[in-house]
Amino acid sequence: MTAHVRAGLRQEVLDANLAIPQVGLATLTWGNVSGVDREAGVFVIKPSGVPYEDLTLDHLVTVRLSDGAVVDGDLRPSTDTETHRCLYLAFGSIGGVTHTHSTHAVAFAQARRAIPVLGTTHADTFNGPVPCTPDLTAEQCAKDYEYNTGRVIVDMLNGDDQRAAEVPAALVANHGPFTWGSTARTSLEHAIICEAVADIALHTMTLSPIAPPPDHLLDRHYTRKHGPDAYYGNPDMTAAPG
Amino acid sequence: MTAHVRAGLRQEVLDANLAIPQVGLATLTWGNVSGVDREAGVFVIKPSGVPYEDLTLDHLVTVRLSDGAVVDGDLRPSTDTETHRCLYLAFGSIGGVTHTHSTHAVAFAQARRAIPVLGTTHADTFNGPVPCTPDLTAEQCAKDYEYNTGRVIVDMLNGDDQRAAEVPAALVANHGPFTWGSTARTSLEHAIICEAVADIALHTMTLSPIAPPPDHLLDRHYTRKHGPDAYYGNPDMTAAPG
Amino acid sequence: MTAHVRAGLRQEVLDANLAIPQVGLATLTWGNVSGVDREAGVFVIKPSGVPYEDLTLDHLVTVRLSDGAVVDGDLRPSTDTETHRCLYLAFGSIGGVTHTHSTHAVAFAQARRAIPVLGTTHADTFNGPVPCTPDLTAEQCAKDYEYNTGRVIVDMLNGDDQRAAEVPAALVANHGPFTWGSTARTSLEHAIICEAVADIALHTMTLSPIAPPPDHLLDRHYTRKHGPDAYYGNPDMTAAPG
Amino acid sequence: MTAHVRAGLRQEVLDANLAIPQVGLATLTWGNVSGVDREAGVFVIKPSGVPYEDLTLDHLVTVRLSDGAVVDGDLRPSTDTETHRCLYLAFGSIGGVTHTHSTHAVAFAQARRAIPVLGTTHADTFNGPVPCTPDLTAEQCAKDYEYNTGRVIVDMLNGDDQRAAEVPAALVANHGPFTWGSTARTSLEHAIICEAVADIALHTMTLSPIAPPPDHLLDRHYTRKHGPDAYYGNPDMTAAPG
């Protein structure tokens, strides 16, 4: 069984998965990235439990968006596949999804707290706190658990594509971060940034009670990188500006 | 004097020992892995005090399970050998043992506290807290100290093989983590995970008082990776799923 | 359009930028170094958003000190260029400027606290606390934001070149560290040191309330490395002693 | 001017200095190791301010024990040379000295606190807390400052060679760790261990008030590695067991 996906997608997804251990975001096999082809109605994702050092193009699994069926690949897809699928279905603008168990972002998820906006490092990418979902109910755990893991994120954002674009990251309570972006690579960069701002926030909160920075500063930083007046970066030379 | 062990065991034990510094779990020579051959009634372990960068197959020491006698090898085995032997004798299902002084797991051991279950990262591998033993008594230190170091772990678990399988890790008070698994490699992976969850737990406890996650979430994560209904991983492609 | 700058300046600036990820100070593209040629009235700086691994001499941008116009280079300069320019104009003795988002220095900036002098590691380089600016006002954010980011540093130091030389680093509130020095390389070293002393200070403050060390110790350390009686280092063999 | 030192000493000192950045103990040029030749009455030390990556055998400086005169080498010795000399003169059994500014050990020094004995990781090497000196007085800073930096260590230990052997490390208040050992390499290993136990101690103290482990456990660990009944390690295969 074969499935046609747009040129380059499989390589993008492989590269983004291989980057996870290089950027220090994963212990063992804990982390996965996918990328979607909206026209073909499928996404490509890491197989379950395969060590990054063994991972090749041939191992990637192609999954149908509409029902989660595997349409290409010999291996079982990541156990988190249904979470990725839920996010793709809810947020039509996103092209890639990343899930990791990075240390500081997971600490916020385990404390069931949002990552607060404490400075421009955060505001450069996330236009608000990185929110944390409520607990999944016993029913949500019992049936379609992985799909429901995406569901609690979507519900928290009221399924609002614009909100998902402005803060392309969420923490699932007691679990960890899911991030997304226009491409697989961008979703990975948002995972890197989510971990970095969680790390800095933890140290900041050690030094001082949370005192939010002025909105005019945060708005300035977000809008100089995003939207019609952005002036950060150089087209074609910039690493996925988000 | 030679001893026959099953094919591959010595290489597995060497590889797992060489991986200790690569995964950042050891300072200097602080850490050792062994693997057992139940049929031959022996286990293979790292020699004492040999730097990882010098370690070769020829340095490994083979020790008899029944009495701890060295049956193969020119060097003295790890000082922790008797602790490994005690664990192998008590828990018939385990195939490998790892001991490290990894930073965050040792911090919990020094605080004489169990590593609590604070999220799915923990529940994916450990079906309950990683427990911490009581102090060894003066008598337990005076005679057969290393064997007694295993003894306090075995006693804490009431010698229950099933409990040892469900939480394949323990902290010895004021000392550090011992982990085990079906193979030498798996015991090392449990050491990696024990350190990772201790690190995340410490950060979580900085952010918030301990509030245990719902059991239905934890059970779901443990059972999707372990037991008859597990659906994580791909046979033959998966790094030791535990 | 070409611009002549003194021999070696472009290579110095490239090398200092490439060193940022090597010394662990930057996530993604977050960090930039510039170096000035006072005679030519220009400085050379990293382009905006270009990943370090792709950066070459050809990408560097030359900017006129007097008005910020780009006089050489095909790419847009760093968004922080106007901050660098403001610092060069205010402090005539400095030859290089570095900006990073390094974790611990940013934590102090987000807590709006100076990095206190807690020992000789700090006093070896900084003759006093690394100060933190007040918040930028809404007006300072609305217009000429990046230039005003330098302005709040300059105002905090009363434009005093001598103070800038004695403590060649400052934190911008809710943003992060800017450091400077006689060369691009030296400004980078001050960024490394600023992060290191912030890291150590955070741990120190966990252990104990701030109790300033005796001035005679701090003075001794600063003066053995700086000024007419300095006796640290070997001319021509020393890495930018500051 | 040449000076004969025993074969191998210069290489040992070079290797130990080059290992400082490899083991993560130094920022920039902050750290130095020396080794002594008691028969020749000299010690060999790193020159001041030379980056590790440029350091060669030719740069090492030989200093006379009796008066601190440079007897071989073209460069100025480390500014900390007089501290090393003071320690060699006071403690006749030591063969090497290391000084670093490693993060967690410096944090204890800046908090003016000893590193407490919280477990076997510490007791394996140090037979008691790593003590912290009182402040140097204004007089001690004004004249012979570096020699007096050693003096406060020697005074704290009452010049007792046996105490220096049992706990081969000390913190100078507001400054950082000095460690020693039978060789240059061993003094470096004690610096590595001093940093590791400081790191673990800080995390332990976050989890729990200090509750000292039982003496019988600590004694057991120290004596299994040190003294007539030691059984750790394999002669000729062991990395400097201390």
CSV table of N, CA and C in Angstrom, one decimal, chain D residues 108-217:
chain,number,residue,atom,x,y,z
D,108,PHE,N,28.4,27.3,47.4
D,108,PHE,CA,28.7,27.1,48.8
D,108,PHE,C,29.7,28.1,49.3
D,109,ALA,N,30.8,28.3,48.6
D,109,ALA,CA,31.8,29.3,49.1
D,109,ALA,C,31.2,30.7,49.2
D,110,GLN,N,30.4,31.1,48.3
D,110,GLN,CA,29.8,32.4,48.3
D,110,GLN,C,28.7,32.5,49.5
D,111,ALA,N,28.1,31.4,49.8
D,111,ALA,CA,27.2,31.4,51.0
D,111,ALA,C,28.0,31.2,52.3
D,112,ARG,N,29.3,31.0,52.1
D,112,ARG,CA,30.2,30.8,53.3
D,112,ARG,C,29.7,29.6,54.1
D,113,ARG,N,29.3,28.5,53.4
D,113,ARG,CA,28.9,27.3,54.1
D,113,ARG,C,29.8,26.1,53.7
D,114,ALA,N,30.0,25.2,54.6
D,114,ALA,CA,30.7,24.0,54.3
D,114,ALA,C,29.7,23.1,53.4
D,115,ILE,N,30.3,22.2,52.6
D,115,ILE,CA,29.4,21.2,51.9
D,115,ILE,C,29.2,20.1,52.9
D,116,PRO,N,28.0,19.9,53.4
D,116,PRO,CA,27.7,18.9,54.4
D,116,PRO,C,27.8,17.5,53.8
D,117,VAL,N,28.1,16.5,54.8
D,117,VAL,CA,28.1,15.1,54.4
D,117,VAL,C,26.7,14.6,54.3
D,118,LEU,N,26.1,14.4,53.2
D,118,LEU,CA,24.7,13.9,53.1
D,118,LEU,C,24.6,12.5,52.5
D,119,GLY,N,25.7,11.9,52.2
D,119,GLY,CA,25.5,10.5,51.7
D,119,GLY,C,26.8,9.9,51.4
D,120,THR,N,26.7,8.7,50.8
D,120,THR,CA,27.9,7.9,50.5
D,120,THR,C,28.7,8.5,49.3
D,121,THR,N,28.1,9.2,48.4
D,121,THR,CA,28.8,9.8,47.3
D,121,THR,C,29.9,10.7,47.9
D,122,HIS,N,29.5,11.4,48.9
D,122,HIS,CA,30.5,12.3,49.6
D,122,HIS,C,31.5,11.5,50.4
D,123,ALA,N,31.0,10.6,51.2
D,123,ALA,CA,31.8,9.8,52.1
D,123,ALA,C,32.8,8.9,51.4
D,124,ASP,N,32.5,8.5,50.2
D,124,ASP,CA,33.5,7.7,49.4
D,124,ASP,C,34.8,8.4,49.3
D,125,THR,N,34.8,9.7,49.3
D,125,THR,CA,36.1,10.5,49.1
D,125,THR,C,36.4,11.4,50.2
D,126,PHE,N,35.5,12.1,50.8
D,126,PHE,CA,35.8,13.1,51.8
D,126,PHE,C,35.3,12.6,53.2
D,127,ASN,N,36.2,12.4,54.1
D,127,ASN,CA,35.9,11.9,55.5
D,127,ASN,C,35.4,13.0,56.4
D,128,GLY,N,34.4,13.8,56.0
D,128,GLY,CA,33.9,14.9,56.7
D,128,GLY,C,33.4,16.0,55.7
D,129,PRO,N,32.8,17.0,56.3
D,129,PRO,CA,32.3,18.1,55.4
D,129,PRO,C,33.5,18.8,54.7
D,130,VAL,N,33.3,19.4,53.5
D,130,VAL,CA,34.3,20.2,52.9
D,130,VAL,C,34.1,21.6,53.5
D,131,PRO,N,35.1,22.0,54.3
D,131,PRO,CA,35.0,23.2,55.1
D,131,PRO,C,35.1,24.5,54.3
D,132,CYS,N,34.6,25.5,54.9
D,132,CYS,CA,34.7,26.9,54.3
D,132,CYS,C,35.5,27.8,55.2
D,133,THR,N,36.4,28.5,54.7
D,133,THR,CA,37.3,29.3,55.5
D,133,THR,C,36.5,30.6,56.0
D,134,PRO,N,37.0,31.2,57.0
D,134,PRO,CA,36.5,32.6,57.3
D,134,PRO,C,36.9,33.6,56.2
D,135,ASP,N,36.4,34.8,56.3
D,135,ASP,CA,36.8,35.8,55.4
D,135,ASP,C,38.3,36.1,55.5
D,136,LEU,N,39.0,36.5,54.5
D,136,LEU,CA,40.3,37.1,54.6
D,136,LEU,C,40.1,38.5,55.2
D,137,THR,N,41.0,38.9,56.1
D,137,THR,CA,41.0,40.2,56.6
D,137,THR,C,41.5,41.2,55.6
D,138,ALA,N,41.3,42.5,55.9
D,138,ALA,CA,41.8,43.6,55.0
D,138,ALA,C,43.3,43.5,54.9
D,139,GLU,N,44.0,43.1,56.0
D,139,GLU,CA,45.4,43.0,56.0
D,139,GLU,C,45.8,41.8,55.1
D,140,GLN,N,45.1,40.7,55.2
D,140,GLN,CA,45.4,39.5,54.4
D,140,GLN,C,45.2,39.8,52.9
D,141,CYS,N,44.3,40.7,52.6
D,141,CYS,CA,44.1,41.1,51.2
D,141,CYS,C,45.1,42.1,50.7
D,142,ALA,N,45.6,42.9,51.6
D,142,ALA,CA,46.4,44.0,51.1
D,142,ALA,C,47.8,43.5,50.7
D,143,LYS,N,48.3,42.5,51.4
D,143,LYS,CA,49.7,42.1,51.2
D,143,LYS,C,49.8,40.6,51.1
D,144,ASP,N,50.5,40.1,50.1
D,144,ASP,CA,50.6,38.6,49.9
D,144,ASP,C,49.2,38.0,49.8
D,145,TYR,N,48.3,38.6,49.1
D,145,TYR,CA,47.0,38.1,49.0
D,145,TYR,C,46.9,36.6,48.7
D,146,GLU,N,47.5,36.2,47.6
D,146,GLU,CA,47.4,34.9,47.1
D,146,GLU,C,48.0,33.9,48.1
D,147,TYR,N,49.1,34.2,48.7
D,147,TYR,CA,49.7,33.3,49.7
D,147,TYR,C,48.7,33.2,50.9
D,148,ASN,N,48.1,34.3,51.3
D,148,ASN,CA,47.2,34.3,52.4
D,148,ASN,C,45.9,33.5,52.1
D,149,THR,N,45.6,33.4,50.8
D,149,THR,CA,44.4,32.6,50.4
D,149,THR,C,44.7,31.1,50.8
D,150,GLY,N,45.9,30.7,50.6
D,150,GLY,CA,46.3,29.4,51.1
D,150,GLY,C,46.4,29.3,52.6
D,151,ARG,N,46.9,30.4,53.2
D,151,ARG,CA,47.0,30.5,54.6
D,151,ARG,C,45.7,30.2,55.4
D,152,VAL,N,44.6,30.9,54.9
D,152,VAL,CA,43.4,30.7,55.6
D,152,VAL,C,42.9,29.2,55.6
D,153,ILE,N,43.3,28.5,54.5
D,153,ILE,CA,42.9,27.1,54.4
D,153,ILE,C,43.8,26.3,55.5
D,154,VAL,N,45.1,26.6,55.4
D,154,VAL,CA,46.0,25.9,56.3
D,154,VAL,C,45.6,26.2,57.8
D,155,ASP,N,45.3,27.4,58.1
D,155,ASP,CA,44.9,27.7,59.5
D,155,ASP,C,43.7,27.0,59.9
D,156,MET,N,42.7,27.0,59.0
D,156,MET,CA,41.4,26.3,59.3
D,156,MET,C,41.7,24.8,59.6
D,157,LEU,N,42.7,24.2,59.0
D,157,LEU,CA,43.0,22.8,59.3
D,157,LEU,C,44.1,22.6,60.3
D,158,ASN,N,44.4,23.7,61.0
D,158,ASN,CA,45.5,23.7,62.0
D,158,ASN,C,46.8,23.1,61.4
D,159,GLY,N,47.0,23.2,60.1
D,159,GLY,CA,48.2,22.7,59.4
D,159,GLY,C,48.3,21.2,59.6
D,160,ASP,N,47.2,20.5,59.8
D,160,ASP,CA,47.3,19.1,60.1
D,160,ASP,C,47.2,18.3,58.8
D,161,ASP,N,48.4,17.7,58.5
D,161,ASP,CA,48.5,16.9,57.2
D,161,ASP,C,47.5,15.8,57.1
D,162,GLN,N,47.2,15.2,58.3
D,162,GLN,CA,46.3,14.1,58.3
D,162,GLN,C,44.9,14.5,57.9
D,163,ARG,N,44.5,15.7,58.5
D,163,ARG,CA,43.1,16.2,58.1
D,163,ARG,C,43.1,16.6,56.7
D,164,ALA,N,44.2,17.1,56.2
D,164,ALA,CA,44.2,17.5,54.7
D,164,ALA,C,44.1,16.2,53.9
D,165,ALA,N,44.6,15.1,54.3
D,165,ALA,CA,44.5,13.9,53.6
D,165,ALA,C,43.1,13.3,53.6
D,166,GLU,N,42.5,13.5,54.8
D,166,GLU,CA,41.1,12.9,54.9
D,166,GLU,C,40.0,13.6,54.2
D,167,VAL,N,40.2,14.9,54.1
D,167,VAL,CA,39.3,15.8,53.4
D,167,VAL,C,40.1,16.7,52.4
D,168,PRO,N,40.4,16.1,51.3
D,168,PRO,CA,41.4,16.9,50.4
D,168,PRO,C,40.7,18.0,49.6
D,169,ALA,N,40.0,18.8,50.2
D,169,ALA,CA,39.3,19.9,49.6
D,169,ALA,C,38.9,21.0,50.6
D,170,ALA,N,38.9,22.2,50.2
D,170,ALA,CA,38.4,23.3,51.0
D,170,ALA,C,37.8,24.4,50.2
D,171,LEU,N,36.9,25.1,50.8
D,171,LEU,CA,36.3,26.3,50.1
D,171,LEU,C,36.9,27.6,50.7
D,172,VAL,N,37.3,28.5,49.9
D,172,VAL,CA,37.7,29.8,50.4
D,172,VAL,C,36.5,30.7,50.3
D,173,ALA,N,36.2,31.3,51.5
D,173,ALA,CA,35.0,32.1,51.5
D,173,ALA,C,34.9,33.1,50.4
D,174,ASN,N,33.7,33.2,49.8
D,174,ASN,CA,33.4,34.1,48.7
D,174,ASN,C,34.3,33.9,47.5
D,175,HIS,N,35.1,32.9,47.4
D,175,HIS,CA,36.0,32.6,46.3
D,175,HIS,C,35.6,31.3,45.6
D,176,GLY,N,36.1,30.2,46.2
D,176,GLY,CA,35.8,28.9,45.5
D,176,GLY,C,36.6,27.8,46.1
D,177,PRO,N,36.6,26.6,45.4
D,177,PRO,CA,37.2,25.4,45.9
D,177,PRO,C,38.7,25.3,45.5
D,178,PHE,N,39.5,24.9,46.5
D,178,PHE,CA,40.9,24.4,46.2
D,178,PHE,C,40.9,22.9,46.6
D,179,THR,N,41.4,22.0,45.8
D,179,THR,CA,41.5,20.6,46.2
D,179,THR,C,42.9,20.1,45.9
D,180,TRP,N,43.3,19.0,46.6
D,180,TRP,CA,44.6,18.5,46.4
D,180,TRP,C,44.6,17.0,46.4
D,181,GLY,N,45.8,16.4,46.2
D,181,GLY,CA,45.8,14.9,46.2
D,181,GLY,C,47.2,14.5,46.0
D,182,SER,N,47.4,13.2,45.9
D,182,SER,CA,48.8,12.6,45.8
D,182,SER,C,49.4,13.0,44.4
D,183,THR,N,48.6,13.3,43.4
D,183,THR,CA,49.2,13.7,42.1
D,183,THR,C,48.3,14.8,41.6
D,184,ALA,N,48.8,15.4,40.5
D,184,ALA,CA,48.0,16.5,39.8
D,184,ALA,C,46.7,15.9,39.4
D,185,ARG,N,46.7,14.7,38.8
D,185,ARG,CA,45.4,14.1,38.3
D,185,ARG,C,44.5,13.8,39.5
D,186,THR,N,45.0,13.4,40.6
D,186,THR,CA,44.1,13.1,41.8
D,186,THR,C,43.5,14.4,42.3
D,187,SER,N,44.3,15.5,42.3
D,187,SER,CA,43.7,16.7,42.8
D,187,SER,C,42.6,17.2,41.9
D,188,LEU,N,42.7,16.9,40.6
D,188,LEU,CA,41.7,17.3,39.7
D,188,LEU,C,40.4,16.4,39.9
D,189,GLU,N,40.6,15.1,40.2
D,189,GLU,CA,39.5,14.3,40.5
D,189,GLU,C,38.7,14.7,41.7
D,190,HIS,N,39.5,15.2,42.7
D,190,HIS,CA,38.8,15.7,43.9
D,190,HIS,C,38.1,17.0,43.6
D,191,ALA,N,38.5,17.8,42.6
D,191,ALA,CA,37.7,19.0,42.2
D,191,ALA,C,36.4,18.5,41.5
D,192,ILE,N,36.5,17.5,40.7
D,192,ILE,CA,35.3,17.0,40.0
D,192,ILE,C,34.3,16.5,41.1
D,193,ILE,N,34.8,15.7,42.1
D,193,ILE,CA,34.0,15.2,43.1
D,193,ILE,C,33.4,16.3,44.0
D,194,CYS,N,34.2,17.3,44.3
D,194,CYS,CA,33.8,18.4,45.1
D,194,CYS,C,32.6,19.1,44.5
D,195,GLU,N,32.7,19.3,43.1
D,195,GLU,CA,31.6,19.9,42.4
D,195,GLU,C,30.4,19.0,42.4
D,196,ALA,N,30.6,17.7,42.2
D,196,ALA,CA,29.4,16.8,42.1
D,196,ALA,C,28.7,16.7,43.4
D,197,VAL,N,29.4,16.6,44.5
D,197,VAL,CA,28.7,16.5,45.8
D,197,VAL,C,28.0,17.8,46.2
D,198,ALA,N,28.6,19.0,45.8
D,198,ALA,CA,28.0,20.3,46.0
D,198,ALA,C,26.7,20.3,45.3
D,199,ASP,N,26.7,19.9,44.0
D,199,ASP,CA,25.5,19.9,43.2
D,199,ASP,C,24.4,19.0,43.8
D,200,ILE,N,24.7,17.8,44.2
D,200,ILE,CA,23.7,16.9,44.8
D,200,ILE,C,23.3,17.4,46.2
D,201,ALA,N,24.2,18.0,46.9
D,201,ALA,CA,23.8,18.6,48.2
D,201,ALA,C,22.8,19.7,48.1
D,202,LEU,N,23.0,20.6,47.1
D,202,LEU,CA,22.0,21.7,46.9
D,202,LEU,C,20.6,21.1,46.6
D,203,HIS,N,20.5,20.1,45.8
D,203,HIS,CA,19.2,19.5,45.5
D,203,HIS,C,18.7,18.8,46.7
D,204,THR,N,19.5,18.1,47.5
D,204,THR,CA,19.0,17.5,48.7
D,204,THR,C,18.5,18.5,49.7
D,205,MET,N,19.1,19.6,49.8
D,205,MET,CA,18.7,20.6,50.8
D,205,MET,C,17.4,21.3,50.3
D,206,THR,N,17.1,21.2,49.0
D,206,THR,CA,15.8,21.7,48.5
D,206,THR,C,14.7,20.8,48.9
D,207,LEU,N,15.0,19.5,49.0
D,207,LEU,CA,14.0,18.5,49.3
D,207,LEU,C,13.8,18.3,50.8
D,208,SER,N,14.7,18.7,51.6
D,208,SER,CA,14.6,18.3,53.1
D,208,SER,C,15.6,19.1,53.9
D,209,PRO,N,15.3,19.3,55.2
D,209,PRO,CA,16.3,19.9,56.1
D,209,PRO,C,17.5,18.9,56.2
D,210,ILE,N,18.7,19.5,56.5
D,210,ILE,CA,19.8,18.6,56.6
D,210,ILE,C,19.6,17.6,57.8
D,211,ALA,N,19.7,16.3,57.5
D,211,ALA,CA,19.6,15.3,58.5
D,211,ALA,C,20.8,14.4,58.2
D,212,PRO,N,21.8,14.4,59.0
D,212,PRO,CA,23.0,13.7,58.7
D,212,PRO,C,22.8,12.2,58.7
D,213,PRO,N,23.4,11.5,57.7
D,213,PRO,CA,23.3,10.0,57.6
D,213,PRO,C,24.0,9.4,58.8
D,214,PRO,N,23.7,8.2,59.2
D,214,PRO,CA,24.4,7.5,60.3
D,214,PRO,C,25.9,7.4,60.1
D,215,ASP,N,26.7,7.6,61.1
D,215,ASP,CA,28.1,7.5,61.0
D,215,ASP,C,28.6,6.2,60.5
D,216,HIS,N,27.9,5.1,61.0
D,216,HIS,CA,28.4,3.8,60.6
D,216,HIS,C,28.4,3.6,59.1
D,217,LEU,N,27.4,4.2,58.4
D,217,LEU,CA,27.4,4.1,56.9
D,217,LEU,C,28.5,4.9,56.3
